[in-house]
Amino acid sequence: MSAPFEERSGVVPCGTPWDQWYQTLEEVFIEVQVPPGTCARCRCHLQSRLGGREILQGKLFDSATADEGTWTLEDRKMVHIVLTKTKRDAANCWTSRLESEYAADPWVQDQMQRKLTLERFQKENPGFDFSGAEISGNYTKGGPDFSNLEK
C-alpha cells in the first residue's frame, strides 16, 4: 500500500464553471483550465486574474498554510493549485472552495465527508486497506471518536 490513499480510492471532485477541486485530510487541490499556450511567466495571484479571467477571488472556506501552497502549470493549459489545510483531520471537510461561493452540492459534500472519514481510518490503521470500503452511519465530522477508549 505504498500509493497515497486518494490514488488508490479515487477522489470526489466538485466542479465549478471554470475548474474543479477536491480534498484529502491534509490538502485541497484546485485544477483550473487556462487558455492553451499560457506561459509560466504569466502572473498568478490568489485574488487576481490570469489572462483576463478570474481564477480565485474571495476568502477561502477555511485556513490554509500560506508557505506550503504550490501553483504549477501543466502542459501550458492547466494550473494546479495545492493548498495545505491548517486543520488536518476528517472533521475539517471543506464544503466549499471559497467561503461564500462554489459550494459542493449536498450529495458531493456527503461523498467528500465519507472519503475523508475512510482516509482517517486508513491513517489510524495502516495495516488495513480502506480504499475500496463503503461507510454508513455516523461519519459526519470525521466519524466516531475512539481516542478515549482503552487499548
PDB file of C-alpha atoms in Angstrom:
ATOM      1  CA  MET A   1       0.000   0.000   0.000  1.00  0.00           C
ATOM      2  CA  SER A   2       2.667   2.485  -0.974  1.00  0.00           C
ATOM      3  CA  ALA A   3       0.404   4.688  -3.124  1.00  0.00           C
ATOM      4  CA  PRO A   4      -1.411   7.533  -1.353  1.00  0.00           C
ATOM      5  CA  PHE A   5      -4.981   6.822  -0.242  1.00  0.00           C
ATOM      6  CA  GLU A   6      -6.551   9.153  -2.830  1.00  0.00           C
ATOM      7  CA  GLU A   7      -4.709   7.397  -5.679  1.00  0.00           C
ATOM      8  CA  ARG A   8      -5.993   4.008  -4.548  1.00  0.00           C
ATOM      9  CA  SER A   9      -9.541   5.102  -3.730  1.00  0.00           C
ATOM     10  CA  GLY A  10     -10.151   7.937  -6.189  1.00  0.00           C
ATOM     11  CA  VAL A  11     -11.196  11.494  -5.393  1.00  0.00           C
ATOM     12  CA  VAL A  12     -14.563  13.217  -5.055  1.00  0.00           C
ATOM     13  CA  PRO A  13     -14.324  16.262  -7.341  1.00  0.00           C
ATOM     14  CA  CYS A  14     -16.526  19.328  -7.119  1.00  0.00           C
ATOM     15  CA  GLY A  15     -16.904  21.195 -10.396  1.00  0.00           C
ATOM     16  CA  THR A  16     -17.365  24.936 -10.816  1.00  0.00           C
ATOM     17  CA  PRO A  17     -17.927  26.887 -14.038  1.00  0.00           C
ATOM     18  CA  TRP A  18     -14.165  27.099 -14.666  1.00  0.00           C
ATOM     19  CA  ASP A  19     -12.396  24.491 -12.559  1.00  0.00           C
ATOM     20  CA  GLN A  20     -12.721  21.549 -10.245  1.00  0.00           C
ATOM     21  CA  TRP A  21     -11.469  20.954  -6.737  1.00  0.00           C
ATOM     22  CA  TYR A  22     -11.151  18.045  -4.330  1.00  0.00           C
ATOM     23  CA  GLN A  23      -9.587  17.406  -0.955  1.00  0.00           C
ATOM     24  CA  THR A  24      -7.764  14.970   1.288  1.00  0.00           C
ATOM     25  CA  LEU A  25      -7.318  15.126   5.056  1.00  0.00           C
ATOM     26  CA  GLU A  26      -4.329  17.422   4.609  1.00  0.00           C
ATOM     27  CA  GLU A  27      -4.736  19.284   1.307  1.00  0.00           C
ATOM     28  CA  VAL A  28      -7.163  20.959  -1.087  1.00  0.00           C
ATOM     29  CA  PHE A  29      -6.434  20.557  -4.811  1.00  0.00           C
ATOM     30  CA  ILE A  30      -7.726  23.033  -7.393  1.00  0.00           C
ATOM     31  CA  GLU A  31      -7.387  22.447 -11.143  1.00  0.00           C
ATOM     32  CA  VAL A  32      -8.052  25.457 -13.375  1.00  0.00           C
ATOM     33  CA  GLN A  33      -8.205  25.302 -17.163  1.00  0.00           C
ATOM     34  CA  VAL A  34      -6.337  28.256 -18.678  1.00  0.00           C
ATOM     35  CA  PRO A  35      -6.018  29.320 -22.322  1.00  0.00           C
ATOM     36  CA  PRO A  36      -3.741  26.937 -24.295  1.00  0.00           C
ATOM     37  CA  GLY A  37      -0.238  28.300 -24.580  1.00  0.00           C
ATOM     38  CA  THR A  38      -0.308  30.070 -21.213  1.00  0.00           C
ATOM     39  CA  CYS A  39       3.261  30.591 -20.121  1.00  0.00           C
ATOM     40  CA  ALA A  40       4.784  30.149 -16.680  1.00  0.00           C
ATOM     41  CA  ARG A  41       5.849  33.793 -16.688  1.00  0.00           C
ATOM     42  CA  CYS A  42       2.212  34.896 -16.503  1.00  0.00           C
ATOM     43  CA  ARG A  43       1.370  36.470 -13.187  1.00  0.00           C
ATOM     44  CA  CYS A  44      -0.919  34.437 -10.967  1.00  0.00           C
ATOM     45  CA  HIS A  45      -2.339  35.887  -7.768  1.00  0.00           C
ATOM     46  CA  LEU A  46      -4.775  34.193  -5.450  1.00  0.00           C
ATOM     47  CA  GLN A  47      -7.077  37.195  -5.665  1.00  0.00           C
ATOM     48  CA  SER A  48      -6.486  38.192  -9.262  1.00  0.00           C
ATOM     49  CA  ARG A  49      -6.873  37.186 -12.878  1.00  0.00           C
ATOM     50  CA  LEU A  50      -4.869  35.153 -15.352  1.00  0.00           C
ATOM     51  CA  GLY A  51      -5.129  36.283 -18.944  1.00  0.00           C
ATOM     52  CA  GLY A  52      -8.122  38.464 -18.114  1.00  0.00           C
ATOM     53  CA  ARG A  53     -10.011  35.598 -16.475  1.00  0.00           C
ATOM     54  CA  GLU A  54     -10.769  35.449 -12.750  1.00  0.00           C
ATOM     55  CA  ILE A  55      -9.030  32.437 -11.196  1.00  0.00           C
ATOM     56  CA  LEU A  56      -9.786  32.796  -7.492  1.00  0.00           C
ATOM     57  CA  GLN A  57     -11.203  35.754  -5.718  1.00  0.00           C
ATOM     58  CA  GLY A  58     -12.574  35.727  -2.232  1.00  0.00           C
ATOM     59  CA  LYS A  59     -11.874  34.214   1.137  1.00  0.00           C
ATOM     60  CA  LEU A  60     -11.021  30.518   1.236  1.00  0.00           C
ATOM     61  CA  PHE A  61     -13.577  28.299   3.001  1.00  0.00           C
ATOM     62  CA  ASP A  62     -11.094  27.581   5.792  1.00  0.00           C
ATOM     63  CA  SER A  63      -7.493  28.397   6.588  1.00  0.00           C
ATOM     64  CA  ALA A  64      -4.511  27.072   4.667  1.00  0.00           C
ATOM     65  CA  THR A  65      -0.802  27.287   5.433  1.00  0.00           C
ATOM     66  CA  ALA A  66       0.417  30.020   3.093  1.00  0.00           C
ATOM     67  CA  ASP A  67       4.050  28.962   2.747  1.00  0.00           C
ATOM     68  CA  GLU A  68       3.146  25.344   1.940  1.00  0.00           C
ATOM     69  CA  GLY A  69       0.857  26.033  -1.034  1.00  0.00           C
ATOM     70  CA  THR A  70       2.023  25.496  -4.610  1.00  0.00           C
ATOM     71  CA  TRP A  71       0.937  26.576  -8.069  1.00  0.00           C
ATOM     72  CA  THR A  72       2.134  24.657 -11.135  1.00  0.00           C
ATOM     73  CA  LEU A  73       1.359  24.995 -14.825  1.00  0.00           C
ATOM     74  CA  GLU A  74       0.825  21.700 -16.658  1.00  0.00           C
ATOM     75  CA  ASP A  75       1.118  21.422 -20.452  1.00  0.00           C
ATOM     76  CA  ARG A  76       0.602  25.201 -20.734  1.00  0.00           C
ATOM     77  CA  LYS A  77      -3.156  24.746 -20.301  1.00  0.00           C
ATOM     78  CA  MET A  78      -3.929  23.864 -16.673  1.00  0.00           C
ATOM     79  CA  VAL A  79      -2.928  25.430 -13.367  1.00  0.00           C
ATOM     80  CA  HIS A  80      -2.740  23.039 -10.406  1.00  0.00           C
ATOM     81  CA  ILE A  81      -3.043  24.673  -7.006  1.00  0.00           C
ATOM     82  CA  VAL A  82      -2.339  22.683  -3.847  1.00  0.00           C
ATOM     83  CA  LEU A  83      -3.313  24.269  -0.530  1.00  0.00           C
ATOM     84  CA  THR A  84      -2.238  22.680   2.756  1.00  0.00           C
ATOM     85  CA  LYS A  85      -5.016  22.771   5.355  1.00  0.00           C
ATOM     86  CA  THR A  86      -4.129  24.139   8.776  1.00  0.00           C
ATOM     87  CA  LYS A  87      -6.682  21.791  10.402  1.00  0.00           C
ATOM     88  CA  ARG A  88      -5.727  18.375   9.052  1.00  0.00           C
ATOM     89  CA  ASP A  89      -8.390  15.968  10.232  1.00  0.00           C
ATOM     90  CA  ALA A  90     -11.563  14.341   8.922  1.00  0.00           C
ATOM     91  CA  ALA A  91     -13.752  16.768  10.871  1.00  0.00           C
ATOM     92  CA  ASN A  92     -12.407  19.580   8.656  1.00  0.00           C
ATOM     93  CA  CYS A  93     -14.224  18.767   5.433  1.00  0.00           C
ATOM     94  CA  TRP A  94     -14.359  21.854   3.227  1.00  0.00           C
ATOM     95  CA  THR A  95     -17.897  22.086   1.843  1.00  0.00           C
ATOM     96  CA  SER A  96     -16.924  24.907  -0.478  1.00  0.00           C
ATOM     97  CA  ARG A  97     -13.714  26.169  -2.002  1.00  0.00           C
ATOM     98  CA  LEU A  98     -14.477  29.789  -1.145  1.00  0.00           C
ATOM     99  CA  GLU A  99     -16.368  30.989   1.905  1.00  0.00           C
ATOM    100  CA  SER A 100     -19.424  32.191   0.006  1.00  0.00           C
ATOM    101  CA  GLU A 101     -19.129  30.612  -3.454  1.00  0.00           C
ATOM    102  CA  TYR A 102     -18.849  27.306  -5.249  1.00  0.00           C
ATOM    103  CA  ALA A 103     -20.251  25.079  -2.520  1.00  0.00           C
ATOM    104  CA  ALA A 104     -20.417  21.407  -3.344  1.00  0.00           C
ATOM    105  CA  ASP A 105     -23.971  20.132  -3.708  1.00  0.00           C
ATOM    106  CA  PRO A 106     -25.246  18.065  -0.756  1.00  0.00           C
ATOM    107  CA  TRP A 107     -24.510  14.697  -2.416  1.00  0.00           C
ATOM    108  CA  VAL A 108     -20.906  15.694  -3.224  1.00  0.00           C
ATOM    109  CA  GLN A 109     -20.454  17.071   0.317  1.00  0.00           C
ATOM    110  CA  ASP A 110     -21.668  13.738   1.696  1.00  0.00           C
ATOM    111  CA  GLN A 111     -19.273  11.790  -0.554  1.00  0.00           C
ATOM    112  CA  MET A 112     -16.367  14.076   0.424  1.00  0.00           C
ATOM    113  CA  GLN A 113     -17.083  13.520   4.134  1.00  0.00           C
ATOM    114  CA  ARG A 114     -17.280   9.740   3.626  1.00  0.00           C
ATOM    115  CA  LYS A 115     -13.940   9.780   1.799  1.00  0.00           C
ATOM    116  CA  LEU A 116     -12.217  11.853   4.494  1.00  0.00           C
ATOM    117  CA  THR A 117     -13.563   9.563   7.228  1.00  0.00           C
ATOM    118  CA  LEU A 118     -12.214   6.496   5.395  1.00  0.00           C
ATOM    119  CA  GLU A 119      -8.891   8.276   4.914  1.00  0.00           C
ATOM    120  CA  ARG A 120      -8.832   8.958   8.664  1.00  0.00           C
ATOM    121  CA  PHE A 121      -9.479   5.244   9.355  1.00  0.00           C
ATOM    122  CA  GLN A 122      -6.650   4.373   6.931  1.00  0.00           C
ATOM    123  CA  LYS A 123      -4.268   6.711   8.717  1.00  0.00           C
ATOM    124  CA  GLU A 124      -5.210   5.300  12.127  1.00  0.00           C
ATOM    125  CA  ASN A 125      -4.971   1.674  10.918  1.00  0.00           C
ATOM    126  CA  PRO A 126      -2.097   1.489   8.406  1.00  0.00           C
ATOM    127  CA  GLY A 127      -2.197  -2.329   8.247  1.00  0.00           C
ATOM    128  CA  PHE A 128      -5.660  -2.294   6.653  1.00  0.00           C
ATOM    129  CA  ASP A 129      -6.765  -1.069   3.213  1.00  0.00           C
ATOM    130  CA  PHE A 130      -9.854   1.140   3.308  1.00  0.00           C
ATOM    131  CA  SER A 131      -9.515   2.339  -0.304  1.00  0.00           C
ATOM    132  CA  GLY A 132     -12.434   0.239  -1.569  1.00  0.00           C
ATOM    133  CA  ALA A 133     -14.538   0.380   1.589  1.00  0.00           C
ATOM    134  CA  GLU A 134     -18.020   1.811   1.942  1.00  0.00           C
ATOM    135  CA  ILE A 135     -19.163   3.634   5.056  1.00  0.00           C
ATOM    136  CA  SER A 136     -22.576   4.341   6.544  1.00  0.00           C
ATOM    137  CA  GLY A 137     -23.870   5.544   9.874  1.00  0.00           C
ATOM    138  CA  ASN A 138     -22.009   8.145  11.912  1.00  0.00           C
ATOM    139  CA  TYR A 139     -19.354   9.513   9.554  1.00  0.00           C
ATOM    140  CA  THR A 140     -20.097  13.246   9.677  1.00  0.00           C
ATOM    141  CA  LYS A 141     -17.363  15.393  11.229  1.00  0.00           C
ATOM    142  CA  GLY A 142     -14.882  12.537  10.759  1.00  0.00           C
ATOM    143  CA  GLY A 143     -16.915   9.741  12.300  1.00  0.00           C
ATOM    144  CA  PRO A 144     -16.955   8.493  15.871  1.00  0.00           C
ATOM    145  CA  ASP A 145     -14.153   9.456  18.240  1.00  0.00           C
ATOM    146  CA  PHE A 146     -12.440   6.364  19.642  1.00  0.00           C
ATOM    147  CA  SER A 147      -9.500   8.229  21.148  1.00  0.00           C
ATOM    148  CA  ASN A 148     -10.678   7.835  24.747  1.00  0.00           C
ATOM    149  CA  LEU A 149     -11.268   4.071  24.546  1.00  0.00           C
ATOM    150  CA  GLU A 150      -8.833   1.817  26.349  1.00  0.00           C
ATOM    151  CA  LYS A 151      -6.477  -0.143  24.130  1.00  0.00           C
TER     152      LYS A 151
END
